[in-house]
PDB file of C-alpha atoms in Angstrom:
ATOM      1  CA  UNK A   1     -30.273 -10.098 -19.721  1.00  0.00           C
ATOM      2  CA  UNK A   2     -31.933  -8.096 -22.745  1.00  0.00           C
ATOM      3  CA  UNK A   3     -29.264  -6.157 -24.685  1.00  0.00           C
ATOM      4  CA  UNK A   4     -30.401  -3.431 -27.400  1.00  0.00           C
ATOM      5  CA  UNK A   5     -28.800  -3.199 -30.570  1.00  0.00           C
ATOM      6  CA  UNK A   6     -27.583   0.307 -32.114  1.00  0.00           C
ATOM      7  CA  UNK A   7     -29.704   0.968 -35.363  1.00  0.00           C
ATOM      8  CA  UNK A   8     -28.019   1.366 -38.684  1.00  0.00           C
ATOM      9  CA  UNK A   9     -29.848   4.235 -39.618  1.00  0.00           C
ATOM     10  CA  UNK A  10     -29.132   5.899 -36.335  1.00  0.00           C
ATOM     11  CA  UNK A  11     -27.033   9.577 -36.191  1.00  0.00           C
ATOM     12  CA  UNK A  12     -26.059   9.006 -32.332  1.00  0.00           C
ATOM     13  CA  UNK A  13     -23.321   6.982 -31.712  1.00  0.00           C
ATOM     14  CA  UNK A  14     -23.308   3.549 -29.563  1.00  0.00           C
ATOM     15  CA  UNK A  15     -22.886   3.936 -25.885  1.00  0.00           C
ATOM     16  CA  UNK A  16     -19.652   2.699 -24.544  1.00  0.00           C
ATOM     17  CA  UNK A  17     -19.645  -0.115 -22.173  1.00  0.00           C
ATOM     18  CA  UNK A  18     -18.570   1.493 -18.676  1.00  0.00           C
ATOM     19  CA  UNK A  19     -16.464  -0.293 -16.292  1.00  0.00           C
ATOM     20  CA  UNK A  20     -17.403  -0.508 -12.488  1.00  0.00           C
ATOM     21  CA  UNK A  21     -15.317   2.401 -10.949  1.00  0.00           C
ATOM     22  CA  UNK A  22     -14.704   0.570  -7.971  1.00  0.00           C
ATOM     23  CA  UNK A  23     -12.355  -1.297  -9.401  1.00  0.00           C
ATOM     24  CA  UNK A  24     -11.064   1.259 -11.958  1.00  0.00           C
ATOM     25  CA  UNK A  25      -9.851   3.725  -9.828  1.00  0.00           C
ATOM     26  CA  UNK A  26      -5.847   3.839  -9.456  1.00  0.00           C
ATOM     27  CA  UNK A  27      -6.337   4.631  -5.521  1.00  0.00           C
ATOM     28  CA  UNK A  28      -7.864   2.007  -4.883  1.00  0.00           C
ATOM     29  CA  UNK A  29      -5.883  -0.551  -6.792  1.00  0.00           C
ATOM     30  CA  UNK A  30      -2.514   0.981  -5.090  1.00  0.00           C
ATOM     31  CA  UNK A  31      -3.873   0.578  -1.326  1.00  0.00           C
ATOM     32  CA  UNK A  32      -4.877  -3.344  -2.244  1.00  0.00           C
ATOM     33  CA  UNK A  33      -1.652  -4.118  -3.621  1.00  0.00           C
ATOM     34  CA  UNK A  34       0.672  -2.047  -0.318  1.00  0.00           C
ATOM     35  CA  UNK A  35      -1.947  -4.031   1.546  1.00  0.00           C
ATOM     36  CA  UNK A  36      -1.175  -7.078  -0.397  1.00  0.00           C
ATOM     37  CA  UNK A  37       2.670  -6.835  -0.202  1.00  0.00           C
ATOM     38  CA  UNK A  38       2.446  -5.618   3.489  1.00  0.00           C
ATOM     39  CA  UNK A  39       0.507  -8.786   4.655  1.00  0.00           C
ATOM     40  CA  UNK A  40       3.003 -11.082   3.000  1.00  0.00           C
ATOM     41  CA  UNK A  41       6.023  -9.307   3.793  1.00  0.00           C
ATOM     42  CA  UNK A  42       4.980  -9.697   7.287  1.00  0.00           C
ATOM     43  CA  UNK A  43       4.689 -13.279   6.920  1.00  0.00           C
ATOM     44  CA  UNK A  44       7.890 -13.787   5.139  1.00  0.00           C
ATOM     45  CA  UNK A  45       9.635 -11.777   8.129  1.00  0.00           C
ATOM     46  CA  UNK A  46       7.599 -13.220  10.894  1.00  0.00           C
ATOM     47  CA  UNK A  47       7.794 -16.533   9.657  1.00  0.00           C
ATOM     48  CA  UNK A  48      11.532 -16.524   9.531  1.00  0.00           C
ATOM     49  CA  UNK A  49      11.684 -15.352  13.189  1.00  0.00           C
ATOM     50  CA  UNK A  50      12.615 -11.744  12.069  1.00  0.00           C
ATOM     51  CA  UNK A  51      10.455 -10.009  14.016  1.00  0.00           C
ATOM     52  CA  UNK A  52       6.745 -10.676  15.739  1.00  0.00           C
ATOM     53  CA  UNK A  53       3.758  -8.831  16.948  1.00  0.00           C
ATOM     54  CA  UNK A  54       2.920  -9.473  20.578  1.00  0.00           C
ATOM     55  CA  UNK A  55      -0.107  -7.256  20.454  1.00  0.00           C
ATOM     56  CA  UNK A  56      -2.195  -7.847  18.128  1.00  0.00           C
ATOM     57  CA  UNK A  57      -6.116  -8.473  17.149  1.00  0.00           C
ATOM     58  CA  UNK A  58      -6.788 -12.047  17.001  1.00  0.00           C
ATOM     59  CA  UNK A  59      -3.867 -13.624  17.748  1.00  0.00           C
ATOM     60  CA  UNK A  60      -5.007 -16.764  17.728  1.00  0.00           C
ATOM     61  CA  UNK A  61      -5.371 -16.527  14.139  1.00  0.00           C
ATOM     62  CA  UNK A  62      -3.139 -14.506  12.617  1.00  0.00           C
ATOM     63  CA  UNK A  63       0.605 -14.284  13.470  1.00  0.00           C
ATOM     64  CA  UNK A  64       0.763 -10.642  12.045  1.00  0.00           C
ATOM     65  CA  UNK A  65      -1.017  -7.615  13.051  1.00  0.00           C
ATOM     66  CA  UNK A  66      -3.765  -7.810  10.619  1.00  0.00           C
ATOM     67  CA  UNK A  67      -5.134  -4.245  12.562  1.00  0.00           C
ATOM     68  CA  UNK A  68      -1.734  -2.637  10.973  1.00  0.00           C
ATOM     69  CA  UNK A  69      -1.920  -4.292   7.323  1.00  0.00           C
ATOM     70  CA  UNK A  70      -6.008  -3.639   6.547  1.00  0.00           C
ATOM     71  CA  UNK A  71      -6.354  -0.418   8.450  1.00  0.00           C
ATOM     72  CA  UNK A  72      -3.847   1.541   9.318  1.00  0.00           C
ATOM     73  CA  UNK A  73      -1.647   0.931   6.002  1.00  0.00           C
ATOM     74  CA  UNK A  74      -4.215   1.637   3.202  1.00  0.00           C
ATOM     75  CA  UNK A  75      -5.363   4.805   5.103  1.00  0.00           C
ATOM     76  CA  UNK A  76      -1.420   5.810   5.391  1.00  0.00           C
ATOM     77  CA  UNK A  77      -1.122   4.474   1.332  1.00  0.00           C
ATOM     78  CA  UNK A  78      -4.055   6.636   0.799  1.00  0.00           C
ATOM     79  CA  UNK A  79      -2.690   9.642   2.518  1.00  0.00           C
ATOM     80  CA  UNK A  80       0.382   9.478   0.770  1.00  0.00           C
ATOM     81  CA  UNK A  81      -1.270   9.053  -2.679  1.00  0.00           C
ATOM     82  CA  UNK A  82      -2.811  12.504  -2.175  1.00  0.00           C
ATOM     83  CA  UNK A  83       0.328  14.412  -1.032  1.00  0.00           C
ATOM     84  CA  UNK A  84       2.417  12.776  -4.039  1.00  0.00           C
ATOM     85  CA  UNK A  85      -0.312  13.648  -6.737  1.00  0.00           C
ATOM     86  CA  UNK A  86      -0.041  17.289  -5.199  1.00  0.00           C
ATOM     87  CA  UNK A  87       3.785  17.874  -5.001  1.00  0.00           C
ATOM     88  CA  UNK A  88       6.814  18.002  -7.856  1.00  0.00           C
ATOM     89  CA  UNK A  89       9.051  15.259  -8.707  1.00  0.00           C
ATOM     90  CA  UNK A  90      11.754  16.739  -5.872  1.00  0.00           C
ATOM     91  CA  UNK A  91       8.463  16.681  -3.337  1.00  0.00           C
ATOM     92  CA  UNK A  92       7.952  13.393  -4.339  1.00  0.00           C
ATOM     93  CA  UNK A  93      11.530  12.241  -3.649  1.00  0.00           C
ATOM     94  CA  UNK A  94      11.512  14.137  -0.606  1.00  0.00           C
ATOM     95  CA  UNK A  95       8.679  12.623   0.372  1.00  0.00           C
ATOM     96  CA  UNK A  96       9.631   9.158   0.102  1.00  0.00           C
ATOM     97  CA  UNK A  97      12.965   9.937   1.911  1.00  0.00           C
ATOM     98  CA  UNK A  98      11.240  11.749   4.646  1.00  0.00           C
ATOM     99  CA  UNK A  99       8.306   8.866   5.546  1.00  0.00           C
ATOM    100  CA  UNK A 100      11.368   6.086   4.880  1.00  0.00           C
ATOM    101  CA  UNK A 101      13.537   8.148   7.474  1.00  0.00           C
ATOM    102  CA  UNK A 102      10.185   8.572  10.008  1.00  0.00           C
ATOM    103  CA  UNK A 103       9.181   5.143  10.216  1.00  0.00           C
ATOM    104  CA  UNK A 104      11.996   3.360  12.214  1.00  0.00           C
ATOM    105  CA  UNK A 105      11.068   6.455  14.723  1.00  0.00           C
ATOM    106  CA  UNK A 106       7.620   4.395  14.503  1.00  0.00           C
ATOM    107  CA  UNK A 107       8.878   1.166  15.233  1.00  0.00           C
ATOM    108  CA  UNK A 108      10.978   2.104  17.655  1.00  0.00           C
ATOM    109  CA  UNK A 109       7.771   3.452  19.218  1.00  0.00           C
ATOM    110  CA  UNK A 110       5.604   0.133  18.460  1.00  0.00           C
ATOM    111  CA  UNK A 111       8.561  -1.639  20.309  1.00  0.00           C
ATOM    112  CA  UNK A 112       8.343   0.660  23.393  1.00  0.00           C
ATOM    113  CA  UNK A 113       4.058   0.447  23.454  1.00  0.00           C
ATOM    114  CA  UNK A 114       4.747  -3.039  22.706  1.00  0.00           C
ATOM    115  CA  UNK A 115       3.144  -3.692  19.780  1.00  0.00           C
ATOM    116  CA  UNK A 116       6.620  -4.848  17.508  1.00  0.00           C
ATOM    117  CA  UNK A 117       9.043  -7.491  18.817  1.00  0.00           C
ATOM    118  CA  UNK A 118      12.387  -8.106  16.313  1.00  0.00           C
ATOM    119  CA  UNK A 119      15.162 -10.549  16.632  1.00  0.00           C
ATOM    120  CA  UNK A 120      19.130  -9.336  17.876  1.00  0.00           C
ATOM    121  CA  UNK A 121      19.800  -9.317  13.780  1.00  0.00           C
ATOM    122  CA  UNK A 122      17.592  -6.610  12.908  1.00  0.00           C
ATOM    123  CA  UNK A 123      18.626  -3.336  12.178  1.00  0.00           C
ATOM    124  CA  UNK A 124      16.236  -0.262  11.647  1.00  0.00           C
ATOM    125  CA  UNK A 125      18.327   0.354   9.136  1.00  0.00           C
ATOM    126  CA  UNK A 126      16.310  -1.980   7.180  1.00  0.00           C
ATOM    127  CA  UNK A 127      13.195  -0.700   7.792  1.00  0.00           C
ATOM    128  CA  UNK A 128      14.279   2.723   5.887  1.00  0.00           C
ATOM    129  CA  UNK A 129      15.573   0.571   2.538  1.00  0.00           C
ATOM    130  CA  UNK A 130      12.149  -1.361   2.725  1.00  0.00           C
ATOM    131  CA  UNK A 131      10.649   1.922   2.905  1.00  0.00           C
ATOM    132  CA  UNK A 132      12.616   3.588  -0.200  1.00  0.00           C
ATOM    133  CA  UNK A 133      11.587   0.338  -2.565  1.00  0.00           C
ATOM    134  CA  UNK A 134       7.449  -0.145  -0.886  1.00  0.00           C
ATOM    135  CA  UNK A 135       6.835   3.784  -1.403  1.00  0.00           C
ATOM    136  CA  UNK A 136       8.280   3.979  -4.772  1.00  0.00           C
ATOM    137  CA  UNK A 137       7.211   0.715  -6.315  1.00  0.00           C
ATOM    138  CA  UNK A 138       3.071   1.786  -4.691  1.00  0.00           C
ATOM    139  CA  UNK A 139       3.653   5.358  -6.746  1.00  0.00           C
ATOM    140  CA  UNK A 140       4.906   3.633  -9.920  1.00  0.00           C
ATOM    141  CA  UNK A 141       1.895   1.289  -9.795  1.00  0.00           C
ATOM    142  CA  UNK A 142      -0.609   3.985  -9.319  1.00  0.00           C
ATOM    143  CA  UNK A 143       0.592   6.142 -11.916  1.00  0.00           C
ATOM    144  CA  UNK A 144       0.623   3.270 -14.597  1.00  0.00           C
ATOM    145  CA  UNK A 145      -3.098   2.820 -13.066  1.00  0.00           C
ATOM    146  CA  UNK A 146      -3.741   6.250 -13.728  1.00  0.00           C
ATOM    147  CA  UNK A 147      -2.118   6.825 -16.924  1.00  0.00           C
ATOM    148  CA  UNK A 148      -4.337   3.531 -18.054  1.00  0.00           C
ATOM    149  CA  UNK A 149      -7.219   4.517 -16.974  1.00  0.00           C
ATOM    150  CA  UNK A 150      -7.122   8.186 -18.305  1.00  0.00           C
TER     151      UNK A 150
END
């Protein structure tokens, strides 16, 4: 690798090394780690007989539904991202309470299609406090990913 050094006598200044945006951008970072957190929260909960995934895409591998955890999640995360970056902090908070009140509607719905199985001791109740910390802590992380970056 050849590198060129800046000359002393030189009125520009030295470039700055630039970082790979792929990795530097807060979006990005935020849908890995809700991806990251999803994928092992679902094998905490399925592991411990919680709940399970009937339907899935290769279920001979994976005992969660990977479909849910590296597609439809980061594109929801994503989503989400957007509308929070784009509303006040009573939006945002409104936000959070609304998506953590509409997804038991969702798994109630998975459960009729078929797609989400859970044990006699789960409550959807639960699913709306999982909700209000997962939403929250994926904000906080982007906007300290932001705030670094900028």
């Amino acid at each position: 690798m050849n590198t060129v050094k800046h000359l002393n006598d030189s009125s520009s200044q030295p470039s700055r090394k630039k970082q790979y945006r792929f990795w530097n951008n807060p979006s990005l970072a935020a849908v890995c780690l809700a991806s990251l957190l999803a994928t092992y929260l679902d094998l905490f909960f399925v592991g411990k007989h919680i709940y399970r995934f009937p339907m899935r895409p290769m279920a001979n591998i994976f005992s969660i539904n990977i479909g849910f955890t590296l597609v439809v999640l980061p594109v929801f995360v994503f989503v989400f991202l957007r509308v929070m970056s784009q509303v006040n902090k009573w939006g945002k908070m409104g936000l959070i309470i609304f998506i953590s009140l509409l997804m038991p509607i969702f798994e109630k719905l998975a459960e009729v299609i078929g797609w989400f199985d859970h044990s006699e001791d789960w409550e959807h109740l639960y699913t709306v406090f999982g909700y209000l910390l997962f939403l929250p802590l994926i904000y906080s992380f982007y906007s300290w990913m932001a705030k670094r970056k900028g």
